[in-house]
Coordinates of C-alpha atoms in Angstrom, one line a residue:
Chain A
X1 CA 134.5 86.5 81.5
X2 CA 136.6 87.1 78.5
X3 CA 133.8 88.3 76.2
X4 CA 132.4 90.6 79.0
X5 CA 135.0 92.9 79.2
X6 CA 135.4 93.4 75.6
X7 CA 132.0 94.9 74.7
X8 CA 130.7 97.6 77.2
X9 CA 127.2 97.5 78.2
X10 CA 125.0 100.4 78.1
X11 CA 121.9 101.4 79.8
X12 CA 119.6 103.9 78.5
X13 CA 117.8 105.4 81.6
X14 CA 116.2 108.5 83.0
X15 CA 118.8 110.7 84.4
X16 CA 119.4 111.6 88.1
X17 CA 118.5 114.5 90.5
X18 CA 117.6 114.9 94.2
X19 CA 120.8 113.1 95.4
X20 CA 119.8 110.0 93.2
X21 CA 121.7 108.6 90.2
X22 CA 118.3 108.1 88.8
X23 CA 114.8 109.6 89.6
X24 CA 113.0 106.6 87.9
X25 CA 112.5 103.4 90.0
X26 CA 113.0 101.0 87.2
X27 CA 116.2 102.6 86.0
X28 CA 117.6 102.8 89.8
X29 CA 116.8 99.1 90.2
X30 CA 119.2 98.1 87.4
X31 CA 121.8 100.9 88.4
X32 CA 121.8 99.6 91.8
X33 CA 121.9 95.8 90.9
X34 CA 125.0 96.7 88.5
X35 CA 126.9 98.2 91.2
X36 CA 126.1 95.3 93.7
X37 CA 127.1 92.8 91.0
X38 CA 130.3 94.6 90.0
X39 CA 129.0 95.1 86.3
X40 CA 130.4 98.0 84.7
X41 CA 127.4 99.7 82.9
X42 CA 127.8 102.8 81.1
X43 CA 124.6 104.9 81.9
X44 CA 123.2 106.9 79.2
X45 CA 120.6 109.3 80.2
X46 CA 117.7 109.8 77.4
X47 CA 117.0 113.2 79.1
X48 CA 116.5 116.1 76.5
X49 CA 116.7 113.5 73.6
X50 CA 113.9 112.1 71.4
X51 CA 114.2 109.1 73.3
X52 CA 112.0 110.2 76.2
X53 CA 109.0 109.5 73.7
X54 CA 110.2 106.5 71.6
X55 CA 112.1 104.4 74.2
X56 CA 111.3 102.3 77.1
X57 CA 113.8 102.6 79.7
X58 CA 115.8 101.2 81.3
X59 CA 117.1 99.5 78.2
X60 CA 120.4 97.3 78.1
X61 CA 122.5 97.1 75.1
X62 CA 125.2 94.7 74.9
X63 CA 126.8 92.7 71.9
X64 CA 124.0 93.4 69.7
X65 CA 121.2 92.4 72.4
X66 CA 118.6 94.7 73.5
X67 CA 116.9 94.0 77.1
X68 CA 114.2 95.7 78.4
X69 CA 112.4 95.5 82.2
X70 CA 114.2 95.3 85.3
X71 CA 113.6 91.9 85.9
X72 CA 114.8 90.6 82.3
X73 CA 117.9 93.0 82.7
X74 CA 118.9 91.7 85.8
X75 CA 118.5 88.1 84.4
X76 CA 120.7 89.1 81.4
X77 CA 123.3 90.5 84.0
X78 CA 123.2 87.3 85.8
X79 CA 123.8 85.1 82.7
X80 CA 127.0 87.2 81.9
X81 CA 128.2 86.3 85.7
X82 CA 127.3 89.4 87.2
X83 CA 125.3 87.7 90.0
X84 CA 124.7 89.3 93.2
X85 CA 122.4 86.6 94.5
X86 CA 125.3 83.9 94.0
X87 CA 125.3 83.1 97.7
X88 CA 121.6 82.9 98.2
X89 CA 120.0 79.8 99.4
X90 CA 117.3 78.2 97.2
X91 CA 114.8 79.4 100.0
X92 CA 116.2 82.9 100.0
X93 CA 115.8 82.7 96.1
X94 CA 112.4 82.0 96.6
X95 CA 111.7 84.7 99.3
X96 CA 113.4 87.0 96.7
X97 CA 110.4 86.3 94.3
X98 CA 107.9 86.9 97.0
X99 CA 108.9 90.1 98.4
X100 CA 109.3 91.4 94.8
X101 CA 105.7 90.5 94.0
X102 CA 104.7 92.1 97.4
X103 CA 106.5 95.5 96.4
X104 CA 105.2 95.5 93.1
X105 CA 101.7 94.8 94.2
X106 CA 101.1 96.5 97.0
X107 CA 103.7 99.7 96.9
X108 CA 104.1 100.5 93.4
X109 CA 100.4 101.6 92.7
X110 CA 100.7 104.3 95.6
X111 CA 104.0 105.2 94.2
X112 CA 102.6 105.9 91.0
X113 CA 99.7 107.8 92.4
X114 CA 102.4 109.8 94.7
X115 CA 104.2 111.0 91.7
X116 CA 101.7 111.0 88.8
X117 CA 98.3 111.3 90.0
X118 CA 98.5 113.3 93.1
X119 CA 97.9 117.0 91.8
X120 CA 100.0 118.7 93.9
X121 CA 102.9 116.7 93.1
X122 CA 102.4 116.1 90.0
X123 CA 102.1 119.8 89.1
X124 CA 104.8 121.2 91.4
X125 CA 107.5 118.3 91.2
X126 CA 106.7 115.5 88.5
X127 CA 105.6 117.5 85.8
X128 CA 108.2 120.4 85.6
X129 CA 111.0 117.8 86.2
X130 CA 110.0 115.6 83.3
X131 CA 109.0 118.6 81.2
X132 CA 112.3 120.1 81.6
X133 CA 114.2 117.0 80.8
X134 CA 112.6 116.6 77.6
X135 CA 113.1 118.1 74.4
X136 CA 110.7 120.6 73.0
X137 CA 108.0 120.1 71.8
X138 CA 108.0 116.6 73.6
X139 CA 107.9 118.6 77.0
X140 CA 104.4 119.2 76.4
X141 CA 103.3 115.5 76.3
X142 CA 105.8 113.2 77.7
X143 CA 104.8 113.8 81.2
X144 CA 101.1 113.6 80.2
X145 CA 101.6 110.4 78.7
X146 CA 103.3 108.9 81.8
X147 CA 100.7 110.3 84.0
X148 CA 98.1 108.7 81.9
X149 CA 99.6 105.1 81.7
X150 CA 99.9 105.5 85.7
X151 CA 96.6 106.2 86.4
X152 CA 95.2 103.6 83.9
X153 CA 97.6 101.2 85.5
X154 CA 96.1 101.7 88.8
X155 CA 92.4 101.7 88.0
X156 CA 92.7 98.6 85.8
X157 CA 94.7 96.7 88.6
X158 CA 93.2 98.2 91.6
X159 CA 89.6 99.7 90.7
X160 CA 87.0 96.9 91.1
X161 CA 83.8 97.7 90.8
X162 CA 82.1 99.8 92.4
X163 CA 85.5 101.5 93.0
X164 CA 85.9 102.9 89.7
X165 CA 87.0 106.3 90.5
X166 CA 90.5 107.2 91.6
X167 CA 89.2 108.9 94.6
X168 CA 87.9 105.8 95.9
X169 CA 90.8 103.6 95.2
X170 CA 93.1 106.1 96.9
X171 CA 92.5 105.3 100.4
X172 CA 92.8 101.6 99.7
X173 CA 96.1 101.8 97.9
X174 CA 97.7 104.2 100.4
X175 CA 96.8 101.9 103.2
X176 CA 98.1 98.8 101.4
X177 CA 101.4 100.7 100.6
X178 CA 101.9 101.8 104.1
X179 CA 101.3 98.3 105.3
X180 CA 103.7 97.1 102.6
X181 CA 106.4 99.4 104.1
X182 CA 105.8 98.3 107.5
X183 CA 106.2 94.7 106.1
X184 CA 109.6 95.6 104.6
X185 CA 110.8 97.3 107.8
X186 CA 109.9 94.4 109.7
X187 CA 111.6 91.9 107.4
X188 CA 115.0 94.3 107.3
X189 CA 115.0 94.6 111.1
X190 CA 118.4 95.7 112.3
X191 CA 120.6 94.0 109.2
X192 CA 122.1 96.1 106.6
X193 CA 120.9 94.3 103.8
X194 CA 117.8 92.1 103.2
X195 CA 120.0 88.9 103.4
X196 CA 122.8 89.7 105.4
X197 CA 125.9 91.7 105.0
X198 CA 126.0 91.9 101.2
X199 CA 123.1 93.3 98.7
X200 CA 121.2 91.5 96.6
X201 CA 118.6 91.8 93.8
X202 CA 115.8 92.2 96.3
X203 CA 117.8 95.2 97.9
X204 CA 118.0 96.7 94.3
X205 CA 114.4 96.4 93.9
X206 CA 113.5 97.8 97.3
X207 CA 115.9 100.4 96.8
X208 CA 114.5 101.5 93.6
X209 CA 111.0 101.8 94.8
X210 CA 111.5 103.6 98.2
X211 CA 114.8 105.9 97.1
X212 CA 112.6 108.3 95.1
X213 CA 110.0 108.5 97.6
X214 CA 112.6 109.3 100.5
X215 CA 114.5 111.9 98.6
X216 CA 111.9 113.7 96.3
X217 CA 110.7 117.0 97.5
X218 CA 107.1 116.1 97.7
X219 CA 104.5 119.0 98.6
X220 CA 101.9 116.5 99.3
X221 CA 103.9 113.4 101.2
X222 CA 101.5 111.2 103.3
X223 CA 103.5 108.1 102.1
X224 CA 106.6 109.8 102.3
X225 CA 106.2 110.8 105.9
X226 CA 105.2 107.3 106.8
X227 CA 108.4 106.2 105.2
X228 CA 110.3 108.7 107.2
X229 CA 109.1 107.1 110.5
X230 CA 110.5 103.6 109.3
X231 CA 114.2 104.7 109.9
X232 CA 115.8 101.5 109.2
X233 CA 114.2 101.8 105.7
X234 CA 115.7 105.3 105.5
X235 CA 119.2 104.3 106.7
X236 CA 119.1 101.3 104.3
X237 CA 118.5 103.7 101.2
X238 CA 121.2 106.2 102.6
X239 CA 123.9 103.5 103.1
X240 CA 123.6 102.3 99.7
X241 CA 123.8 105.8 98.3
X242 CA 127.0 106.2 100.3
X243 CA 128.5 103.0 99.4
X244 CA 127.7 102.6 96.1
X245 CA 127.0 106.0 94.3
X246 CA 129.0 108.7 95.8
X247 CA 132.1 108.6 93.6
X248 CA 130.4 110.3 90.6
X249 CA 126.7 109.5 89.8
X250 CA 126.4 107.2 86.8
X251 CA 123.5 109.6 85.9
X252 CA 125.8 112.2 84.7
X253 CA 126.1 112.3 80.9
X254 CA 129.3 111.0 79.5
X255 CA 132.1 113.6 78.5
X256 CA 132.5 112.6 75.0
X257 CA 128.9 113.7 74.2
X258 CA 128.7 116.5 76.5
X259 CA 130.4 119.0 74.5
X260 CA 128.2 118.1 71.3
X261 CA 125.0 118.2 73.2
X262 CA 125.6 121.2 75.2
X263 CA 124.6 124.0 73.1
X264 CA 121.5 121.8 71.9
X265 CA 120.8 121.4 75.8
X266 CA 120.9 125.2 76.3
X267 CA 118.5 125.7 73.5
X268 CA 116.2 123.6 74.5
X269 CA 116.2 124.7 77.8
X270 CA 115.6 128.2 76.7
X271 CA 112.7 127.3 74.7
X272 CA 111.3 125.2 77.5
X273 CA 111.5 128.1 79.8
X274 CA 109.9 130.3 77.2
X275 CA 107.0 127.5 76.7
X276 CA 106.7 127.3 80.6
X277 CA 106.4 131.2 80.9
X278 CA 103.7 131.2 78.2
X279 CA 102.0 128.2 80.1
X280 CA 102.2 130.4 83.1
X281 CA 100.9 133.6 81.8
X282 CA 98.1 131.6 80.6
X283 CA 97.5 130.2 84.0
X284 CA 97.7 133.7 85.6
X285 CA 95.2 134.9 83.4
X286 CA 92.8 132.1 84.1
X287 CA 93.2 132.7 87.9
X288 CA 93.0 136.4 87.8
X289 CA 90.8 138.2 90.2
X290 CA 88.2 138.9 87.8
X291 CA 87.8 135.1 87.2
X292 CA 87.0 132.8 90.1
X293 CA 90.1 131.6 91.9
X294 CA 90.3 127.8 91.6
X295 CA 93.4 127.7 94.1
X296 CA 94.0 130.2 96.7
X297 CA 97.9 128.6 97.3
X298 CA 100.5 130.4 95.6
X299 CA 102.2 128.4 93.0
X300 CA 106.0 128.5 92.7
X301 CA 107.0 130.1 89.3
X302 CA 108.2 127.9 86.6
X303 CA 111.2 129.7 86.3
X304 CA 112.4 129.0 89.6
X305 CA 111.4 125.6 89.2
X306 CA 113.7 125.3 86.1
X307 CA 116.7 126.9 88.2
X308 CA 116.5 124.0 90.9
X309 CA 116.0 121.1 88.7
X310 CA 118.3 121.5 85.9
X311 CA 121.4 120.1 86.4
X312 CA 124.6 122.6 86.5
Chain B
X1 CA 86.1 97.9 100.1
X2 CA 86.7 101.3 101.3
X3 CA 88.5 101.6 104.6
X4 CA 85.5 103.1 106.4
X5 CA 83.4 100.2 105.1
X6 CA 86.1 97.7 106.3
X7 CA 86.0 99.1 109.7
X8 CA 82.1 98.9 109.7
X9 CA 82.1 95.5 108.7
X10 CA 84.4 94.4 111.2
X11 CA 82.4 96.2 113.5
X12 CA 79.3 94.2 112.9
X13 CA 81.1 90.8 112.2
X14 CA 82.5 91.0 115.8
X15 CA 79.0 91.2 117.2
X16 CA 77.7 87.9 116.0
X17 CA 78.9 84.5 116.1
X18 CA 79.4 82.3 112.8
X19 CA 76.1 81.0 111.9
X20 CA 75.1 77.7 110.7
X21 CA 73.7 78.8 107.4
X22 CA 76.7 80.6 106.1
X23 CA 76.7 80.0 102.3
X24 CA 79.2 80.5 99.6
X25 CA 78.4 81.3 96.0
X26 CA 80.3 80.9 92.8
X27 CA 79.5 80.7 89.1
X28 CA 78.2 77.6 87.5
X29 CA 80.7 74.8 86.9
X30 CA 81.7 73.6 83.4
X31 CA 81.6 76.1 80.7
X32 CA 80.9 79.1 82.7
X33 CA 83.4 79.3 85.3
X34 CA 86.8 80.9 84.7
X35 CA 89.6 79.1 85.8
X36 CA 90.9 81.8 88.1
X37 CA 87.3 82.2 89.7
X38 CA 87.4 78.5 90.4
X39 CA 90.8 78.6 92.0
X40 CA 89.8 81.7 94.0
X41 CA 86.6 80.1 95.1
X42 CA 88.5 76.8 96.2
X43 CA 91.1 78.8 98.3
X44 CA 88.0 80.4 100.3
X45 CA 86.6 77.1 100.9
X46 CA 89.9 75.6 101.8
X47 CA 90.5 78.5 104.2
X48 CA 86.9 78.5 106.0
X49 CA 87.2 74.6 106.5
X50 CA 90.9 75.2 107.8
X51 CA 89.2 77.3 110.4
X52 CA 86.4 74.9 111.1
X53 CA 83.9 77.3 109.9
X54 CA 81.1 75.5 108.1
X55 CA 79.8 77.0 104.8
X56 CA 77.5 75.5 102.1
X57 CA 78.7 76.1 98.5
X58 CA 76.0 77.1 95.9
X59 CA 76.6 77.5 92.2
X60 CA 74.7 80.5 90.4
X61 CA 74.7 81.4 87.1
X62 CA 74.7 85.1 88.1
X63 CA 76.9 84.8 91.0
X64 CA 79.1 87.6 89.5
X65 CA 76.0 90.1 89.4
X66 CA 74.9 89.0 92.9
X67 CA 78.3 89.9 94.3
X68 CA 78.7 93.6 95.7
X69 CA 81.9 93.7 94.2
X70 CA 81.4 91.8 91.2
X71 CA 84.1 89.5 92.3
X72 CA 83.5 86.0 93.1
X73 CA 83.3 84.2 95.4
X74 CA 81.4 85.8 98.0
X75 CA 80.0 84.7 101.2
X76 CA 76.6 85.4 103.0
X77 CA 77.0 85.3 106.4
X78 CA 74.4 86.3 108.5
X79 CA 73.2 89.6 106.9
X80 CA 76.4 90.5 105.5
X81 CA 78.1 89.7 102.1
X82 CA 81.8 89.6 101.6
X83 CA 83.8 88.7 98.6
X84 CA 87.4 87.7 97.8
X85 CA 90.0 86.0 100.5
X86 CA 91.7 89.2 101.6
X87 CA 88.3 90.4 102.9
X88 CA 87.0 87.3 103.9
X89 CA 90.2 86.6 106.2
X90 CA 89.5 89.7 107.7
X91 CA 85.9 89.3 108.4
X92 CA 86.7 85.9 110.3
X93 CA 89.3 87.7 112.1
X94 CA 86.9 90.1 113.4
X95 CA 84.9 87.1 114.5
X96 CA 87.6 85.7 116.5
X97 CA 88.9 83.1 113.8
X98 CA 92.4 83.4 112.4
X99 CA 95.1 81.1 111.1
X100 CA 97.9 83.5 111.2
X101 CA 97.6 84.8 114.7
X102 CA 100.6 82.6 115.9
X103 CA 103.0 84.4 113.5
X104 CA 105.3 86.9 114.4
X105 CA 105.9 90.0 112.4
X106 CA 108.6 88.7 109.9
X107 CA 106.8 85.5 109.5
X108 CA 103.6 87.7 108.6
X109 CA 105.7 89.7 106.0
X110 CA 106.6 86.5 104.3
X111 CA 103.2 85.0 104.3
X112 CA 101.8 88.2 102.7
X113 CA 104.6 88.3 100.1
X114 CA 104.3 84.8 99.0
X115 CA 100.5 85.3 98.7
X116 CA 101.3 88.2 96.4
X117 CA 103.6 86.0 94.5
X118 CA 100.8 83.5 93.9
X119 CA 98.2 86.3 93.0
X120 CA 100.9 87.9 90.6
X121 CA 101.9 84.6 88.7
X122 CA 99.3 82.3 89.3
X123 CA 96.3 84.1 89.1
X124 CA 97.5 86.3 86.1
X125 CA 98.8 83.2 84.3
X126 CA 95.2 81.4 84.6
X127 CA 93.5 84.5 83.3
X128 CA 96.2 84.7 80.4
X129 CA 96.0 80.9 79.7
X130 CA 92.1 81.2 79.7
X131 CA 92.4 84.1 77.2
X132 CA 94.6 82.1 74.8
X133 CA 92.9 78.6 75.5
X134 CA 90.3 78.6 72.3
X135 CA 87.7 76.6 74.1
X136 CA 86.7 79.3 76.5
X137 CA 85.2 82.7 76.2
X138 CA 87.8 85.5 75.7
X139 CA 86.7 88.5 77.9
X140 CA 87.7 92.1 76.7
X141 CA 88.4 92.8 80.4
X142 CA 91.0 90.3 80.5
X143 CA 93.0 91.6 77.7
X144 CA 92.7 95.1 79.2
X145 CA 94.1 93.8 82.6
X146 CA 96.9 91.8 80.7
X147 CA 97.9 95.0 79.1
X148 CA 98.1 97.1 82.1
X149 CA 100.0 94.6 84.1
X150 CA 102.5 94.2 81.1
X151 CA 101.8 90.5 80.1
X152 CA 100.2 91.3 76.4
X153 CA 103.5 91.0 75.1
X154 CA 104.3 87.6 76.6
X155 CA 104.4 84.5 74.7
X156 CA 102.5 81.4 76.1
X157 CA 106.1 79.7 76.5
X158 CA 107.1 82.7 78.6
X159 CA 103.9 82.3 80.7
X160 CA 104.4 78.7 81.3
X161 CA 108.0 79.6 82.4
X162 CA 106.8 82.2 84.9
X163 CA 104.6 79.8 86.3
X164 CA 107.1 77.1 86.5
X165 CA 109.5 79.7 88.5
X166 CA 106.7 80.6 90.9
X167 CA 106.1 76.7 91.8
X168 CA 109.7 76.5 92.2
X169 CA 109.7 79.2 94.7
X170 CA 106.6 77.7 96.5
X171 CA 108.2 74.3 96.4
X172 CA 111.3 75.7 98.1
X173 CA 109.7 77.6 100.5
X174 CA 107.6 74.6 101.4
X175 CA 110.4 72.2 101.5
X176 CA 109.6 69.2 103.6
X177 CA 107.5 70.8 105.9
X178 CA 103.8 69.7 105.9
X179 CA 102.4 73.3 105.8
X180 CA 104.5 77.0 104.8
X181 CA 104.6 77.7 108.2
X182 CA 105.3 74.1 109.4
X183 CA 102.5 72.5 111.5
X184 CA 99.7 74.8 111.3
X185 CA 97.7 76.0 107.8
X186 CA 97.5 79.5 107.1
X187 CA 95.6 81.5 104.5
X188 CA 98.9 80.9 102.4
X189 CA 98.1 77.5 102.4
X190 CA 94.7 77.8 101.3
X191 CA 95.6 80.0 98.6
X192 CA 98.4 78.0 97.2
X193 CA 96.1 75.1 97.4
X194 CA 93.2 76.6 95.6
X195 CA 95.6 77.6 92.7
X196 CA 97.6 74.6 92.3
X197 CA 94.9 72.1 92.7
X198 CA 92.6 73.9 90.2
X199 CA 95.5 74.1 87.6
X200 CA 96.1 70.4 88.0
X201 CA 92.5 69.5 87.8
X202 CA 91.0 71.3 85.0
X203 CA 90.9 69.9 81.7
X204 CA 92.5 72.5 79.4
X205 CA 93.5 71.9 75.5
X206 CA 97.1 71.8 76.7
X207 CA 98.4 69.8 79.7
X208 CA 101.6 71.6 79.4
X209 CA 100.8 73.6 82.8
X210 CA 99.7 70.8 84.8
X211 CA 102.7 68.8 83.6
X212 CA 105.1 71.4 84.7
X213 CA 103.8 71.6 88.1
X214 CA 103.8 68.0 88.5
X215 CA 107.3 68.3 88.6
X216 CA 107.3 69.4 92.0
X217 CA 106.4 66.5 93.9
X218 CA 106.3 68.3 97.5
X219 CA 103.4 70.5 96.1
X220 CA 101.6 67.5 94.6
X221 CA 101.9 66.0 98.3
X222 CA 101.1 69.2 99.8
X223 CA 97.7 69.3 97.7
X224 CA 96.9 65.7 98.4
X225 CA 97.3 66.3 102.1
X226 CA 94.9 69.4 102.0
X227 CA 92.4 67.6 100.0
X228 CA 92.3 64.7 102.5
X229 CA 92.5 66.5 105.7
X230 CA 90.0 69.1 104.7
X231 CA 87.8 67.9 102.1
X232 CA 87.1 64.3 101.8
X233 CA 85.1 63.6 105.0
X234 CA 82.7 66.3 104.6
X235 CA 81.8 65.5 100.9
X236 CA 80.6 62.3 102.3
X237 CA 77.5 63.9 103.7
X238 CA 76.5 65.0 100.4
X239 CA 74.4 68.5 101.1
X240 CA 71.7 68.7 98.7
X241 CA 71.6 72.0 96.6
X242 CA 75.3 72.5 97.2
X243 CA 77.9 71.2 94.8
X244 CA 80.6 68.9 95.4
X245 CA 84.1 70.8 95.9
X246 CA 85.7 68.3 93.5
X247 CA 84.7 68.9 90.4
X248 CA 86.9 66.7 88.3
X249 CA 89.4 63.7 89.1
X250 CA 90.9 64.4 92.7
X251 CA 94.5 63.9 93.1
X252 CA 94.1 60.8 95.5

């Protein structure tokens, strides 16, 4: 325990929004687990830095070690004696592995689709958010890169012949995701957490996956609507946010760096606004009455999106 | 299958009883069959036997091409063809046969969760090990899939470790019960049996994986129990044209 407190643990992650400490599932899982286990993590958002393209997040740095991926990071924290699963029986530990597998296999593809492939959500929420949180010129390709990865992941793991196109896979992945949410709701029942009164790593995983779905302002939200009907899961999310994350979100940048980066941030935002404006002008030209309109619904202006999404 | 196709199949399935000439198709044994395909086929066979549904097993060199989804095994029942355990379970359910009807909602959730664990760990590990094992053909599709699920960077040692952990979880869940949900087997038992038995009885260049699994004695006993209860008597009939289920040494 002595050496743990000496060197601080840092976590590189995506920043927060929508009332969440992070908008990114994998980062949320680690942040939540750290809170449950009482580990003091210093969260360092990669927003507006070049790390948005160079670094896999979440990423833990401690004592010269670098650990990526939620499962391995949680293992590392457990080895440092930050163990939220200490009181679980062997069977409960086994159940944890099984339910995590279920969520990764049945829920994650539809979540990836909701945020990164669904065209309404992607253009109106996801891309603007990640775009505005990446420095120029990365804002042009950071979101697109995530989207491509998401799409190929879904197709490779779910698209079996002859279902090679995303349209054919969609029906299946959403129905599986809805069933998975139902199963989680059944399993949780009226309890506060999945294994009694204190949260464990399973709670961290489930929270990480469903919190963005619960909180994001999604224009096209069939899966979100389904989740809203499962009130115990929604309460589960809200309870964790209230009990563990209300005293200042860890996603906010540490004060020591704030003054240094503030000017750079402002400059980047201005440039982003400019490039978004140019993009919008281009879009407007293409969809002008002289050309055949592709969409009849009005698109929210890029500038107003910026105002809503960038933290004060 | 798309949702509409699934609903359609269920409707047709409900109309007719299980025929006597139902057939299961899988790739040829020996060199051609992938470890994972063998496990999947065994899981389906175990499931059908547990339901008391007779099926003949046929090995075909071009089984993947015969299958509507490209996946093996598939069953030919009446005039319908269905592949993979999930859809086959639904199909038999539409015909009024189910092993998991007695489970409550929470138990059903657990069952599905453990089935995903098996799929995630054991199936992926089997593919990975096949890919690394020099004696078997490495398919480019396997590599792509490995990268997609993030296994491309894993070492073989890490894969063995993951499989061990999965088996430990299964072993703990099983405990001293005869089956995962106590007295009666479900599709989870069939799936676990298919994979564990295959790993234990297939000869790979490296026996490390089998050795790790053997450390869990209740899993071994579980496999023996299923082999004895559901496979031994039927094999004595020696159906012509169909293969014996046990492709190598048995556990007994």
